[in-house]
CSV table of C-alpha atoms in Angstrom, one decimal:
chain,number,residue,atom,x,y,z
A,1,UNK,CA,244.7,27.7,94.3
A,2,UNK,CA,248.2,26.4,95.9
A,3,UNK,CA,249.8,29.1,94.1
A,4,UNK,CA,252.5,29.2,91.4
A,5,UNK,CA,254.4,27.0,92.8
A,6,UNK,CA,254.3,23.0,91.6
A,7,UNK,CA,254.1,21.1,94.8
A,8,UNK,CA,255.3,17.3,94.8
A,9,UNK,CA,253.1,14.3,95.3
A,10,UNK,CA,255.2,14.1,98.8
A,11,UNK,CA,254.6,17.7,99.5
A,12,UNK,CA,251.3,17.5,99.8
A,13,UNK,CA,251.4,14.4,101.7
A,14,UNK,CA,253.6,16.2,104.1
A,15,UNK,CA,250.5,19.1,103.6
A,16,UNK,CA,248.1,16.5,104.4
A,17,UNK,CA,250.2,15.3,107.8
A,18,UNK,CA,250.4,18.9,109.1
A,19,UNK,CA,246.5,20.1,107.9
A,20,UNK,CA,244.9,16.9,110.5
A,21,UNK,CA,246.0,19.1,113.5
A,22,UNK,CA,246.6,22.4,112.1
A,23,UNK,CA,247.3,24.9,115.0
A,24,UNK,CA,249.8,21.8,116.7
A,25,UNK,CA,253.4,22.1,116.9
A,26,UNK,CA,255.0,18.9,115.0
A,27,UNK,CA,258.2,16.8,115.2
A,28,UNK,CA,260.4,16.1,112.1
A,29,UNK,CA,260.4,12.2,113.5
A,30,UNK,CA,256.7,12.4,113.6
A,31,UNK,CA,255.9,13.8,110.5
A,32,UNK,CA,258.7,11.4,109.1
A,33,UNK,CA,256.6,8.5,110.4
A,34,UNK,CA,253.3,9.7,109.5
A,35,UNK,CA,254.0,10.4,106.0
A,36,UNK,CA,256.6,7.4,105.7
A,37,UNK,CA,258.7,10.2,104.3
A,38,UNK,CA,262.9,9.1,104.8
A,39,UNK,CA,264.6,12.7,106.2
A,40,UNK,CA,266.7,13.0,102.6
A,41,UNK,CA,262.6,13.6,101.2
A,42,UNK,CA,261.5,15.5,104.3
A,43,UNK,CA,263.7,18.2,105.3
A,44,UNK,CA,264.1,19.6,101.9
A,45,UNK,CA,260.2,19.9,101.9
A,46,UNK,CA,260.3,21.5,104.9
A,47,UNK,CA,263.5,23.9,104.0
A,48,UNK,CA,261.3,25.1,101.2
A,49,UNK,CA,258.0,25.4,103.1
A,50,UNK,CA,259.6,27.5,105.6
A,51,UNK,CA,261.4,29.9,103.1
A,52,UNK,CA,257.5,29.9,101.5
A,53,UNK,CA,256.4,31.3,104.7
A,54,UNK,CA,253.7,28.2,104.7
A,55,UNK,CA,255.4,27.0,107.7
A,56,UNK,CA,256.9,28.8,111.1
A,57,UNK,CA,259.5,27.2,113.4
A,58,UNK,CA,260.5,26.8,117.0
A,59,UNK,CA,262.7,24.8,119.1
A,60,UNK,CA,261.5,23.3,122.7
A,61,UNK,CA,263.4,21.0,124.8
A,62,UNK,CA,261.7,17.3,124.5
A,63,UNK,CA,260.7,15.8,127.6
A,64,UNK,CA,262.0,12.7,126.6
A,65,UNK,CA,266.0,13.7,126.7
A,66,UNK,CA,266.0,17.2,127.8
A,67,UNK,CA,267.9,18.1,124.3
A,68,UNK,CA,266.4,20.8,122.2
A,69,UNK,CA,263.9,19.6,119.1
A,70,UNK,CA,262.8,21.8,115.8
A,71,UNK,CA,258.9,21.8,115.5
A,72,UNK,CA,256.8,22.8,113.1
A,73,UNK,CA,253.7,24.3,112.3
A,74,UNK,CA,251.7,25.6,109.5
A,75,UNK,CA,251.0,29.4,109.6
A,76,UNK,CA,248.0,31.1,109.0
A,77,UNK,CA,249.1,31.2,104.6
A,78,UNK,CA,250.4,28.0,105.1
A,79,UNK,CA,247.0,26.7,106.3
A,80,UNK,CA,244.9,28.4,103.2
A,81,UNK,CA,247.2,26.9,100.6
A,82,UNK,CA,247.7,23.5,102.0
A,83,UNK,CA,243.5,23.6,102.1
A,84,UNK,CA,243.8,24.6,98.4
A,85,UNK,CA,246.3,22.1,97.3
A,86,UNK,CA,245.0,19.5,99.1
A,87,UNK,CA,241.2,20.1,97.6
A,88,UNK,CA,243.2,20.3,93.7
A,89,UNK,CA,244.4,17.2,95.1
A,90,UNK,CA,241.5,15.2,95.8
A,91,UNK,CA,239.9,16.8,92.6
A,92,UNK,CA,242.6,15.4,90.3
A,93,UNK,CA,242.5,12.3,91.6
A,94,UNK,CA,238.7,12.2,91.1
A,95,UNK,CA,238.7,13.4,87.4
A,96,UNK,CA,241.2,10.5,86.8
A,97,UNK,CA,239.4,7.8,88.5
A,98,UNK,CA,235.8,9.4,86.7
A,99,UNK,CA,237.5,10.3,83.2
A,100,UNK,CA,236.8,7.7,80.7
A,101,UNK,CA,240.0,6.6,78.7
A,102,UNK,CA,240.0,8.4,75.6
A,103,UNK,CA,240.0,5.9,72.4
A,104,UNK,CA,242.5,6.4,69.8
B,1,UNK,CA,269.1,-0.2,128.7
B,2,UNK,CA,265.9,1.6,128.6
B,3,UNK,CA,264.7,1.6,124.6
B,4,UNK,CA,263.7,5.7,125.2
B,5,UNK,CA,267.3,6.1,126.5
B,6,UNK,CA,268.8,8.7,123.2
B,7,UNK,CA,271.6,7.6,122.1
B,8,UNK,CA,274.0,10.3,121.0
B,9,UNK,CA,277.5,9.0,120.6
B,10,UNK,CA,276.6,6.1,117.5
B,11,UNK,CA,278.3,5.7,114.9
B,12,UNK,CA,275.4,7.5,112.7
B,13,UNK,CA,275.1,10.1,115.4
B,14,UNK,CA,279.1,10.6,114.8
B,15,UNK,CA,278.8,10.8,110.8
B,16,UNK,CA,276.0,13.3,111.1
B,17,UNK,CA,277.5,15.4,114.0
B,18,UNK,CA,280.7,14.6,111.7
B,19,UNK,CA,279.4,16.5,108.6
B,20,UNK,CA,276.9,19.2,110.4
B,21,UNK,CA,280.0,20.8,112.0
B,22,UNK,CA,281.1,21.5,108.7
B,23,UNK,CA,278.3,23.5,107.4
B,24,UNK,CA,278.2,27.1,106.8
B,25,UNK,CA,276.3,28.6,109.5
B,26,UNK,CA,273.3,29.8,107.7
B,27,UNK,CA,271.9,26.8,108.1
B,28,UNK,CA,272.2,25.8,111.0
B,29,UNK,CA,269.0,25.5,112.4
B,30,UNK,CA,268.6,22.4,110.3
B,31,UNK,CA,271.3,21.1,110.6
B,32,UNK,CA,270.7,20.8,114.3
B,33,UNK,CA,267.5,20.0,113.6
B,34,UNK,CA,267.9,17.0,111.8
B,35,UNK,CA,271.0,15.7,114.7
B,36,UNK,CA,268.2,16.5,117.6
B,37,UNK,CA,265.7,14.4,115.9
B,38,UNK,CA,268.4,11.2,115.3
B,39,UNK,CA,268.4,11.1,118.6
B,40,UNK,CA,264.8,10.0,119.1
B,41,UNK,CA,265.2,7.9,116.1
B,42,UNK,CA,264.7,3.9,117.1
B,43,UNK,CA,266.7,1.3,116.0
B,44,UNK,CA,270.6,1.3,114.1
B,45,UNK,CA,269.2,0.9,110.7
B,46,UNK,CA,266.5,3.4,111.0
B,47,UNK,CA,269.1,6.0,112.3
B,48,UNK,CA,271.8,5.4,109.9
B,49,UNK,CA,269.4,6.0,107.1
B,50,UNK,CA,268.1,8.8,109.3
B,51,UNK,CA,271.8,10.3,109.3
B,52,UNK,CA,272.6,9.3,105.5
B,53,UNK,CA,269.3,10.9,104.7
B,54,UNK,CA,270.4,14.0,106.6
B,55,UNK,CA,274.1,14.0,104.7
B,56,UNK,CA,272.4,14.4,101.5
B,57,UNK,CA,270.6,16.8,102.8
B,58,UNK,CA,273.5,18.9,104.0
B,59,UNK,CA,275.6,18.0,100.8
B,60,UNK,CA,273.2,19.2,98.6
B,61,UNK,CA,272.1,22.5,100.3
B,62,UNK,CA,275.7,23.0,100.6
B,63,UNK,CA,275.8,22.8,96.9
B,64,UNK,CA,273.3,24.5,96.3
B,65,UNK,CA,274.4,27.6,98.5
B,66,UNK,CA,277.8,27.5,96.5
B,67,UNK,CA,276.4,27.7,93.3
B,68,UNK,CA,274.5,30.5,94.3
B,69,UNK,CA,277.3,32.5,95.9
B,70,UNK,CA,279.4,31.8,92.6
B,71,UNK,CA,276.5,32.3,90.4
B,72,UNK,CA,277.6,28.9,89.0
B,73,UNK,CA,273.6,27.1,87.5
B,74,UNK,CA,273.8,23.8,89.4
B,75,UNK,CA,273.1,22.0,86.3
B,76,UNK,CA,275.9,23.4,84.1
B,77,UNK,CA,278.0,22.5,87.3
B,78,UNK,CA,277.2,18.9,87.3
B,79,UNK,CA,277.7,18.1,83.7
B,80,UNK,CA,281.2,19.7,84.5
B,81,UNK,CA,281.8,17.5,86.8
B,82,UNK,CA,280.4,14.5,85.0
B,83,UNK,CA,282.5,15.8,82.2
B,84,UNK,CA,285.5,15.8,84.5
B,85,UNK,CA,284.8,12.0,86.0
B,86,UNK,CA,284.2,10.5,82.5
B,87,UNK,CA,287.9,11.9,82.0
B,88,UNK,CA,289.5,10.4,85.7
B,89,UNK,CA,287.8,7.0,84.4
B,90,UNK,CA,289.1,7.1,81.1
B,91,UNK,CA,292.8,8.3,82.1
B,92,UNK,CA,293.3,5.7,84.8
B,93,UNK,CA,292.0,2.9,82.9
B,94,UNK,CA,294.8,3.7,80.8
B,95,UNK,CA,297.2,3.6,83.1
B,96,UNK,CA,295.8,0.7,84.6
B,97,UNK,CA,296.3,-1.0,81.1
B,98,UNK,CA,300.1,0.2,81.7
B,99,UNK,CA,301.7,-2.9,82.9
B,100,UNK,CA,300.1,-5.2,80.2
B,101,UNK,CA,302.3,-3.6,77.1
B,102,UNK,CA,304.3,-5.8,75.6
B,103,UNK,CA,305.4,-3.6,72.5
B,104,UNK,CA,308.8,-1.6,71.9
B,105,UNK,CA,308.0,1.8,74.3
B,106,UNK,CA,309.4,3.6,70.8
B,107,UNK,CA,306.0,2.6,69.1
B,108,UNK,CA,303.6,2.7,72.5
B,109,UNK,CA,304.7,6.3,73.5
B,110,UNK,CA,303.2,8.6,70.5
B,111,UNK,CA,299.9,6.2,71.0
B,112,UNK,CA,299.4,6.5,74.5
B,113,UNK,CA,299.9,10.1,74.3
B,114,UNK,CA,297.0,10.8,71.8
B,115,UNK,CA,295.0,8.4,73.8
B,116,UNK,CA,295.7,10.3,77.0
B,117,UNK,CA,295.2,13.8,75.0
B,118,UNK,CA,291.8,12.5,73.9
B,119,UNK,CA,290.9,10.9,77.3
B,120,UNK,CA,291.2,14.2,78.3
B,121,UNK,CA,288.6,15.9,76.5
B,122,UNK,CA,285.6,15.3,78.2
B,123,UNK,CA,287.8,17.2,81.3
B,124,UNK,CA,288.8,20.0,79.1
B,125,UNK,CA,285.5,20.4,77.9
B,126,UNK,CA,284.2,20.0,81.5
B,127,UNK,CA,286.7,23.2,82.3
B,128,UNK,CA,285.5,25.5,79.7
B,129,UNK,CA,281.6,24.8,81.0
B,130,UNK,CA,282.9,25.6,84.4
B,131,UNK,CA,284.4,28.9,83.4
B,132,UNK,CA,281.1,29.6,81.3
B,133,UNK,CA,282.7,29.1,78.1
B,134,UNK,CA,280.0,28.8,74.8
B,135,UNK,CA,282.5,27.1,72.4
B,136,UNK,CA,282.6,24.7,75.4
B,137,UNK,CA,278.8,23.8,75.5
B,138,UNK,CA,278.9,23.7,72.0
B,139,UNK,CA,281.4,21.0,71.8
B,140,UNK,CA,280.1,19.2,74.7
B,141,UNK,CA,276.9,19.1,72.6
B,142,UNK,CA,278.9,17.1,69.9
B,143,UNK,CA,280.5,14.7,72.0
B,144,UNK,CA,277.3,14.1,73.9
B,145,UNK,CA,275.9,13.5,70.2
B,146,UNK,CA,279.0,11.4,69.0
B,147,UNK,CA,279.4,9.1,72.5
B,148,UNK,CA,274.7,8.5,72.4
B,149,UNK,CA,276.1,7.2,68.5
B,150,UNK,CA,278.6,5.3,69.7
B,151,UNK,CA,276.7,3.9,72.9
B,152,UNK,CA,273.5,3.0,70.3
B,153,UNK,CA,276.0,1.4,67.7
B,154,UNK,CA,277.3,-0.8,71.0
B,155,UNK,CA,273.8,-1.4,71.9
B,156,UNK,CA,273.1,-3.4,68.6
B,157,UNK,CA,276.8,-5.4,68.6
B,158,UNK,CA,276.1,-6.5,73.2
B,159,UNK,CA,272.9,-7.8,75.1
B,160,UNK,CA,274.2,-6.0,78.0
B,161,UNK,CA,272.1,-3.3,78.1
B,162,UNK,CA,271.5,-1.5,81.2
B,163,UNK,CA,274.3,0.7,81.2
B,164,UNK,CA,274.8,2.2,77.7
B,165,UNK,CA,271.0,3.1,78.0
B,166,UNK,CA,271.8,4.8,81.0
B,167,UNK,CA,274.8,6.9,79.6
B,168,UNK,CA,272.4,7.3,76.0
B,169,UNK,CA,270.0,8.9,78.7
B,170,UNK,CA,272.3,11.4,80.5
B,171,UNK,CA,273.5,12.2,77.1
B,172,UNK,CA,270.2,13.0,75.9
B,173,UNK,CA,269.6,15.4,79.0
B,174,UNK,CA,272.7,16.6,79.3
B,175,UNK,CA,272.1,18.0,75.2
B,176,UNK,CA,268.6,19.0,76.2
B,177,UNK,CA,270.1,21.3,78.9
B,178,UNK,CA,272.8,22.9,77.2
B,179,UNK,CA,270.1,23.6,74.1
B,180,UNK,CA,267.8,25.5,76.5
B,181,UNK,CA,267.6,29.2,75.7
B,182,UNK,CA,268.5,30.1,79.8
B,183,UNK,CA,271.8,27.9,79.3
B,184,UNK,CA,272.6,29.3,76.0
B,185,UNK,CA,271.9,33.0,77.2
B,186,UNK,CA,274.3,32.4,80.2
B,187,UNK,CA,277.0,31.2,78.1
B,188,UNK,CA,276.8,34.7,75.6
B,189,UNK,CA,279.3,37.0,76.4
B,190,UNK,CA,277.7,40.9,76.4
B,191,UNK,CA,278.6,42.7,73.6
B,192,UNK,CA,281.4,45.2,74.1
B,193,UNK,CA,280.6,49.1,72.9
B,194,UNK,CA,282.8,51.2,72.0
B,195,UNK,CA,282.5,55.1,72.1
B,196,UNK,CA,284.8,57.7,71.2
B,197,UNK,CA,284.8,60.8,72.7
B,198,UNK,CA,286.7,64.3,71.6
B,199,UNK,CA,289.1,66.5,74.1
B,200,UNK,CA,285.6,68.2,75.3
B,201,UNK,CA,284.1,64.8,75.9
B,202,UNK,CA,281.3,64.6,73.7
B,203,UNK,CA,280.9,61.9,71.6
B,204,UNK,CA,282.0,61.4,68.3
């Protein structure tokens, strides 16, 4: 179970983007490219993941411009309910593809 | 110029930098977060979204934090200030109509005022749901009702369509927030008890 909380059809993409490689550190520019997410959708996500505690922070300096970056990573609670959500996900999406439409 | 070459001084780089300096500190990490990655960001059109995205951001936390520090609900606020716009449209279209009188001033004056006094309304109304007043949700509940009317009774009369649906629309939210039982518990006032005591300071 994900929890409580309602997560967004672009929450759990961003859930899906960060479970591929789990214990990696990601960049906002990457994760806004993988999930074709515009940084008005993303950082909000994020915000809220982070206050969640599904998410810890860091910053390093990039290699490409020496200038510090904000990566991101899922933590260990992060990691159980991105799983969860992720497999509601998939089962949703299943029931509605199986489900017959109901006559009226 | 080497395409891997950051670019930091760009006219989106600017409007970001522009409006993250003028955050409250709390959170800052984000902010800075969100100029570091523009820097990496490819292309003028990509980053300029990049930076607009990052503005609403900002705007909106900022909001946000506000509300929160003034215990202001961000909803109430922004039917306020909808309230308050809907009143700055009316008033200078009014005044904009100024020039075009051709009448005595004798007979225009005591007109213009009522229609200034009721352009107002929405603003006065938009006042009293700032200060958390529940005769002002009430009555922004019956103009809401009275302009969706009015707005359905020009729907039938135009083809243009489009935007009175859209202002039906926020009227119906905007009535379907105020009617909430949260919204209507903020706007009651606690009652006030009264107790009497005697010159030993037991109660009467």
């Amino acid at each position: 179970m994900a929890g409580d909380i309602r997560l967004s059809p672009q929450t759990i993409s961003l859930l899906a983007a960060m479970s591929e490689t789990p214990s990696d550190w990601h960049y906002g520019y990457d994760l806004s490219r993988q999930t074709e997410l515009k940084s008005g959708t993303l950082y909000p996500i994020l915000m809220r993941l982070a206050e969640l505690g599904w998410l810890e922070t860091k910053w390093e300096h990039a290699e490409e411009n020496g200038k510090p970056r904000h990566l991101y990573r899922l933590t260990a609670e992060g990691r159980r309910k991105a799983r969860a959500a992720l497999r509601e996900s998939a089962l949703a999406a299943r029931t509605l593809r199986t489900q017959p439409l109901r006559q009226s | 110029m080497n395409p891997r070459q950051p670019k930091h001084n760009d006219l989106p780089s600017r409007i970001l930098r522009f409006f993250v300096t003028r955050q409250p500190v709390s959170l800052d990490p984000w902010h800075h977060a969100m100029l570091a990655e523009l820097s990496l960001v490819e292309g003028f059109w990509a980053r300029f979204e990049w930076a607009l995205g990052g503005i609403y951001v900002l705007a909106a936390a900022r909001l946000r934090r506000s509300a929160q520090d003034n215990g202001w609900r961000l909803d109430i606020l922004l039917i306020a200030a909808y309230h308050f716009l809907f009143s700055c449209v009316l008033i200078g279209l009014l005044t904009w109509q100024l020039p075009e009188i051709t009448e005595s001033w004798k007979y225009v004056v005591p007109t213009l005022i009522m229609a200034y006094m009721l352009a107002a309304i929405p603003a006065v109304l938009g006042v009293g749901l700032f200060l958390g007043d529940d005769a002002a949700r009430i009555g922004t509940v019956l103009f809401s009702v009275a302009h969706a009317l009015l707005a359905c009774a020009y729907l039938t009369r135009v083809h243009v369509w489009a935007f009175p649906a859209l202002r039906i629309g926020l009227d119906v939210v905007m009535i379907a927030i105020l009617l909430r039982p949260q919204v209507r518990r903020a706007f009651q006032t606690s009652p006030i008890s009264l107790h009497l005591r005697n010159q030993q300071g037991a109660e009467i």
